[in-house]
Short mmCIF file of C-alpha atoms in Angstrom, two decimals:
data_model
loop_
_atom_site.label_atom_id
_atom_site.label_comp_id
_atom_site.label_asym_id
_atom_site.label_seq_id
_atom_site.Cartn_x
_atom_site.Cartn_y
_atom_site.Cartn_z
CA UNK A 10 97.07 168.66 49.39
CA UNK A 11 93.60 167.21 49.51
CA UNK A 12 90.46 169.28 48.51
CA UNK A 13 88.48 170.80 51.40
CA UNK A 14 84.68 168.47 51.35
CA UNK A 15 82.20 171.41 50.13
CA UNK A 16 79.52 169.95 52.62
CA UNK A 17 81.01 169.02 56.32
CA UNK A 18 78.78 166.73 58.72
CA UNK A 19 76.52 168.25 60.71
CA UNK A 20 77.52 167.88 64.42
CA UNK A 21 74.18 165.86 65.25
CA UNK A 22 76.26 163.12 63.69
CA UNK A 23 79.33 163.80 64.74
CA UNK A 24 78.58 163.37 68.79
CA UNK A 25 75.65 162.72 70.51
CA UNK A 26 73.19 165.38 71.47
CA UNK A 27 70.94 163.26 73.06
CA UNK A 28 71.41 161.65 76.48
CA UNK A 29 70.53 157.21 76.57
CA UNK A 30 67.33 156.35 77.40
CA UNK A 31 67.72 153.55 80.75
CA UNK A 32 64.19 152.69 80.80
CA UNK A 33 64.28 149.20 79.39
CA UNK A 34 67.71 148.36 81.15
CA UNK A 35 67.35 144.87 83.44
CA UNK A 36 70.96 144.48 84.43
CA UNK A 37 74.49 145.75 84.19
CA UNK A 38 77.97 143.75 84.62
CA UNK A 39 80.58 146.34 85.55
CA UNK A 40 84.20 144.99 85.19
CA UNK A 41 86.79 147.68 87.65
CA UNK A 42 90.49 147.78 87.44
CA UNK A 43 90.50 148.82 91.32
CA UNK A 44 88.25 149.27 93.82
CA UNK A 45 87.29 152.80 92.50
CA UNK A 46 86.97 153.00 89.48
CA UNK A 47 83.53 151.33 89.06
CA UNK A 48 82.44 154.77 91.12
CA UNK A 49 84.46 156.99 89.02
CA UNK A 50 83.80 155.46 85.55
CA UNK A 51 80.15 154.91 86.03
CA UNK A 52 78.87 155.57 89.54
CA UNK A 53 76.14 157.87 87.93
CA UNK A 54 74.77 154.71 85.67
CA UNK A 55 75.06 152.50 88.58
CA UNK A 56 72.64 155.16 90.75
CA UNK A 57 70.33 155.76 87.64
CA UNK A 58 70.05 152.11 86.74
CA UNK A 59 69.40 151.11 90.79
CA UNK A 60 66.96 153.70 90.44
CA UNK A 61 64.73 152.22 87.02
CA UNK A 62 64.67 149.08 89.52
CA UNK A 63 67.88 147.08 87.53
CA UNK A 64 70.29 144.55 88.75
CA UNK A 65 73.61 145.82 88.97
CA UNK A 66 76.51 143.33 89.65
CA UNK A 67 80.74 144.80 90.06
CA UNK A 68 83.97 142.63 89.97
CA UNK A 69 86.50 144.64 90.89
CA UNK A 70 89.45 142.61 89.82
CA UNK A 71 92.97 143.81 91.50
CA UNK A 72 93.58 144.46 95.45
CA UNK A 73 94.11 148.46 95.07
CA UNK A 74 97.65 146.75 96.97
CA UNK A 75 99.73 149.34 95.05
CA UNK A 76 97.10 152.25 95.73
CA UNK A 77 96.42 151.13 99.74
CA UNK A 78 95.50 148.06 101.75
CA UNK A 79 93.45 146.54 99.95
CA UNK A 80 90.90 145.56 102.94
CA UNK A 81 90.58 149.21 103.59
CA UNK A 82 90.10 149.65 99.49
CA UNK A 83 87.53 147.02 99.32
CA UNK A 84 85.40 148.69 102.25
CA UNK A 85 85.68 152.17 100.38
CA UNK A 86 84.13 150.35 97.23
CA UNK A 87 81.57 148.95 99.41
CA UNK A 88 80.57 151.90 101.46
CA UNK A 89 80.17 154.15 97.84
CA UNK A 90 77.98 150.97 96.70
CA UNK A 91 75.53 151.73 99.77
CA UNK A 92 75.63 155.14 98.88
CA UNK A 93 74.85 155.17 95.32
CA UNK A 94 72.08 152.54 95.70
CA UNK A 95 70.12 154.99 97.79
CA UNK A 96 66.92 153.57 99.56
CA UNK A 97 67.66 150.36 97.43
CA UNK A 98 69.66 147.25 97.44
CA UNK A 99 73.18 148.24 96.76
CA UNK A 100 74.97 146.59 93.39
CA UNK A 101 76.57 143.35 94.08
CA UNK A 102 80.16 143.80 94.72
CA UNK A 103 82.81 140.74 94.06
CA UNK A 104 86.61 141.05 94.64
CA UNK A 105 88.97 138.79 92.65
CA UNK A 106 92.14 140.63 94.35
CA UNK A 107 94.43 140.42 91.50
CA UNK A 108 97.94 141.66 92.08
CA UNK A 109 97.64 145.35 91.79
CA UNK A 110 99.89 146.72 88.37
CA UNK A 111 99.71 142.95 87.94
CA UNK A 112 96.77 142.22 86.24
CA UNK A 113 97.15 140.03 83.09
CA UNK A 114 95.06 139.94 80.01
CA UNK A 115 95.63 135.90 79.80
CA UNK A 116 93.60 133.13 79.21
CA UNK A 117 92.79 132.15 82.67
CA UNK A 118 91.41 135.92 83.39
CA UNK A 119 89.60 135.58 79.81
CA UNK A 120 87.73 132.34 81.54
CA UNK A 121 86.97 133.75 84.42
CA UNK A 122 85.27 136.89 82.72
CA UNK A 123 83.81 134.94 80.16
CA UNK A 124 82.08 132.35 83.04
CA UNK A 125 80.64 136.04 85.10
CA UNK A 126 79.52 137.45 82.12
CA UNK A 127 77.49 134.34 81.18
CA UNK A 128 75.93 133.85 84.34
CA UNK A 129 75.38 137.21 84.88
CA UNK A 130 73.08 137.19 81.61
CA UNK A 131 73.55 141.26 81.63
CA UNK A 132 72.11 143.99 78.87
CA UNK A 133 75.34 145.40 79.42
CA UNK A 134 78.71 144.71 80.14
CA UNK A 135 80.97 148.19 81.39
CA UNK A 136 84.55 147.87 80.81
CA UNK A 137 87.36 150.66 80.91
CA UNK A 138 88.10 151.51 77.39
CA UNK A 139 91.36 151.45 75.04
CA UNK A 140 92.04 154.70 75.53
CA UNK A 141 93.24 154.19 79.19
CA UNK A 142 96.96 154.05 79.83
CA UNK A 143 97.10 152.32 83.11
CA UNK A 144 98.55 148.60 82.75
CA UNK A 145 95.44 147.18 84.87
CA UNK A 146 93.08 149.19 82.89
CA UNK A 147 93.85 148.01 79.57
CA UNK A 148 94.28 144.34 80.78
CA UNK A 149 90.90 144.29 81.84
CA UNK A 150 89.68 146.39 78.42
CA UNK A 151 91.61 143.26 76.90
CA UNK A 152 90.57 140.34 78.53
CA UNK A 153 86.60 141.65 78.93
CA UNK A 154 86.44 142.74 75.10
CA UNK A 155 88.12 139.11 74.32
CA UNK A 156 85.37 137.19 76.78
CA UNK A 157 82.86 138.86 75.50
CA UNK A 158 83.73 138.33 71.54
CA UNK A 159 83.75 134.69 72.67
CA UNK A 160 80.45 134.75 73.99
CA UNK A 161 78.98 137.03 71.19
CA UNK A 162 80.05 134.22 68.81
CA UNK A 163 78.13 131.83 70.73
CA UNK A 164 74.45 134.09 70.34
CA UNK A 165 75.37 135.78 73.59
CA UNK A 166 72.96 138.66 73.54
CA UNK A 167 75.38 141.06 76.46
CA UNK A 168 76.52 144.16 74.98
CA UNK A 169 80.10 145.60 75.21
CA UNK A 170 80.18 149.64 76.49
CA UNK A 171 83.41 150.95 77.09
CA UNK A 172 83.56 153.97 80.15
CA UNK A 173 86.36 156.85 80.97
CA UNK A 174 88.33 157.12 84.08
CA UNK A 175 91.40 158.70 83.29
CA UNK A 176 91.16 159.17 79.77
CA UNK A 177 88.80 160.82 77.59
CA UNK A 178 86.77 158.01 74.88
CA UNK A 179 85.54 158.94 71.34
CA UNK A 180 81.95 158.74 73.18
CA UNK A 181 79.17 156.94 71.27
CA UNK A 182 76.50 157.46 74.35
CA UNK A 183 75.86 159.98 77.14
CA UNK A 184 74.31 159.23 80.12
CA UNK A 185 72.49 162.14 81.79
CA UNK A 186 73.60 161.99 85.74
CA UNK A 187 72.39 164.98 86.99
CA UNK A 188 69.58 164.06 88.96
CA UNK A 189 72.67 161.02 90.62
CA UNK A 190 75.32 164.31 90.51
CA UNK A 191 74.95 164.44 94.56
CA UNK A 192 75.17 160.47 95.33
CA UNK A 193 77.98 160.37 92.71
CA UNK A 194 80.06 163.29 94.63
CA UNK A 195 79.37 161.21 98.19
CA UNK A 196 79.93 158.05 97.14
CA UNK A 197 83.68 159.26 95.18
CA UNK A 198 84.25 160.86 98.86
CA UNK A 199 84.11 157.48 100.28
CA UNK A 200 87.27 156.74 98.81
CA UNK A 201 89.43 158.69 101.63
CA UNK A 202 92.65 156.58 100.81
CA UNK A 203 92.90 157.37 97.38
CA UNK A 204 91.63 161.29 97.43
CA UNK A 205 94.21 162.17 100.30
CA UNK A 206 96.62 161.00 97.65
CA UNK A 207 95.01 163.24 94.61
CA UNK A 208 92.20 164.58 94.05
CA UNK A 209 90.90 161.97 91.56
CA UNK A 210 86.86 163.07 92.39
CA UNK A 211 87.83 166.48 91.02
CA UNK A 212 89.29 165.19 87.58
CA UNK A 213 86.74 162.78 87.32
CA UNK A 214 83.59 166.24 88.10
CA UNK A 215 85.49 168.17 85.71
CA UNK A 216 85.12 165.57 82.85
CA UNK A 217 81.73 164.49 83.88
CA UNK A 218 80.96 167.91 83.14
CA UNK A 219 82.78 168.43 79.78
CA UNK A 220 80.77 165.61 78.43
CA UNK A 221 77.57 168.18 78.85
CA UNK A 222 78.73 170.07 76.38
CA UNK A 223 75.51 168.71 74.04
CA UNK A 224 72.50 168.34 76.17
CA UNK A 225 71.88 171.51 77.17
CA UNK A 226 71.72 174.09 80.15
CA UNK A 227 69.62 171.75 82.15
CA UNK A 228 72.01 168.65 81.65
CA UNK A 229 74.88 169.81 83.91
CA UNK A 230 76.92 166.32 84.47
CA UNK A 231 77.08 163.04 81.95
CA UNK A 232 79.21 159.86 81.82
CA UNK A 233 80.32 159.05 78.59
CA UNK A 234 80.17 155.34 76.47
CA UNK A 235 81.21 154.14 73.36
CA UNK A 236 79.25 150.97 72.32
CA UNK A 237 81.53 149.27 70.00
CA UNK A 238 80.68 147.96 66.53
CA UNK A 239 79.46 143.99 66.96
CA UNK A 240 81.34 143.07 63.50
CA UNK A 241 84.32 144.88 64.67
CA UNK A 242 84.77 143.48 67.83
CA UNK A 243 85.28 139.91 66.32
CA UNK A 244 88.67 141.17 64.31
CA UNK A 245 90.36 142.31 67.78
CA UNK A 246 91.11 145.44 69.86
CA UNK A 247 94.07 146.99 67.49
CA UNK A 248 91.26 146.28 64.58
CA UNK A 249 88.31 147.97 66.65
CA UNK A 250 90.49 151.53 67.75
CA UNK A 251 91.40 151.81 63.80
CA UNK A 252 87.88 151.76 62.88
CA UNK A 253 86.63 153.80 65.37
CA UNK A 254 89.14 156.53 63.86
CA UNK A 255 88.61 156.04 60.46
CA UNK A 256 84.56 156.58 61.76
CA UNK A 257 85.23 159.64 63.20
CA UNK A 258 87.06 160.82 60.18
CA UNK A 259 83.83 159.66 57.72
CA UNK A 260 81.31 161.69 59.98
CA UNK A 261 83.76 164.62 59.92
CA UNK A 262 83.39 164.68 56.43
CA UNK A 263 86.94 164.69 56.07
CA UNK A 264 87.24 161.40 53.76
CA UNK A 265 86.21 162.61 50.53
#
């Protein structure tokens, strides 16, 4: 049995216990499983970043086929869009209607990513992270994180944030959605096909505000990120989730 560390971490470096700054954001590049989750995951970001006056661009890449029909899915995704954006011009949705459950992290879907995210030029680009269990999910995770390591290696300057739908991340960033809480809530109620089938806007409230916990009484609702390491991303996915443990373990304290 291992010694107990006299000195644990403070939590200050544990979590974060301050929300992101957006102010110097230009444009986002959010990658969706189904035409949802780019409300779910990060609907509050999307409002917030329409607000600061940045570009924000969506590929939703499956149908929603398994979920719905997909025509009626892709007009859900596009009535939230017109809802988040507010008084502004809505983020620019594009549907690549992949086969629902069928999505494959292969080469062609790297290319394809790899080609959006370079034209695109974005500050960020939002993916679903590894923690996610559904097939479509982690394909995209896969494929994105893969396109983007590509690009990275080529003095691409677009950087990688993984978001939460249905699982919890080991969150690196917290975005403060508060004053968005109300478009977010209308914009997951355009989805009528999906909530008559569960509740999802509920789960999705209840984590949003879990990831408060930090910021305070005034910070009631926050989406959560994890920005991944640049030198870690290069040695692969499985390579990247080990580190990320083996970090949280360090600022535990708990490797001495």
């Amino acid at each position: 049995m291992r010694a107990t560390p006299d000195r644990l971490a403070d939590e200050v470096s544990i979590y974060p216990y301050a929300a992101l700054d957006l102010s110097s954001l230009r444009s986002l590049l959010i990658f969706a499983p189904h035409p949802d989750d780019e409300v779910f995951g990060c609907g509050g970001l999307t409002a917030l970043a329409l607000d600061a006056g940045a570009q924000v661009r969506v590929v939703v890449v499956s149908d929603g086929g398994k979920g719905g029909d997909p025509g009626v899915r892709a007009l859900e995704s596009r009535r939230a869009a017109l809802v988040l954006a507010g008084e502004r011009a809505p983020a620019q949705l594009e549907f690549w209607r992949e086969p629902d459950r069928g999505v494959r992290a292969d080469a062609p879907l790297v290319a394809r990513m790899r080609e959006r995210i370079e034209h695109s030029r974005a500050d960020w680009v939002l993916v679903p992270s590894p923690s996610e269990i559904h097939p479509d999910h982690r394909a995209v995770c896969v494929a994105a994180t893969e396109a983007v390591v590509q690009l990275t290696q080529l003095g691409s300057a677009s950087k990688l944030a993984f978001y939460e739908v249905g699982q919890a991340l080991g969150a690196t960033a917290l975005v403060d959605i508060t004053p968005v809480l109300e478009r977010k809530r209308r914009a997951m109620n355009c989805f009528a096909s999906q909530l008559s089938q569960q509740r999802y806007d509920e789960h999705v409230l209840a984590l949003n505000r879990y990831r408060s916990f930090t910021l305070g009484a005034a910070v009631t609702h926050v989406e959560a990120l994890q920005f991944p390491p640049v030198d870690e991303l290069a040695k692969g996915l499985a390579s990247l989730v080990l580190a990320n443990a083996r970090a949280v373990v360090q600022r535990l304290g708990l490797d001495a």
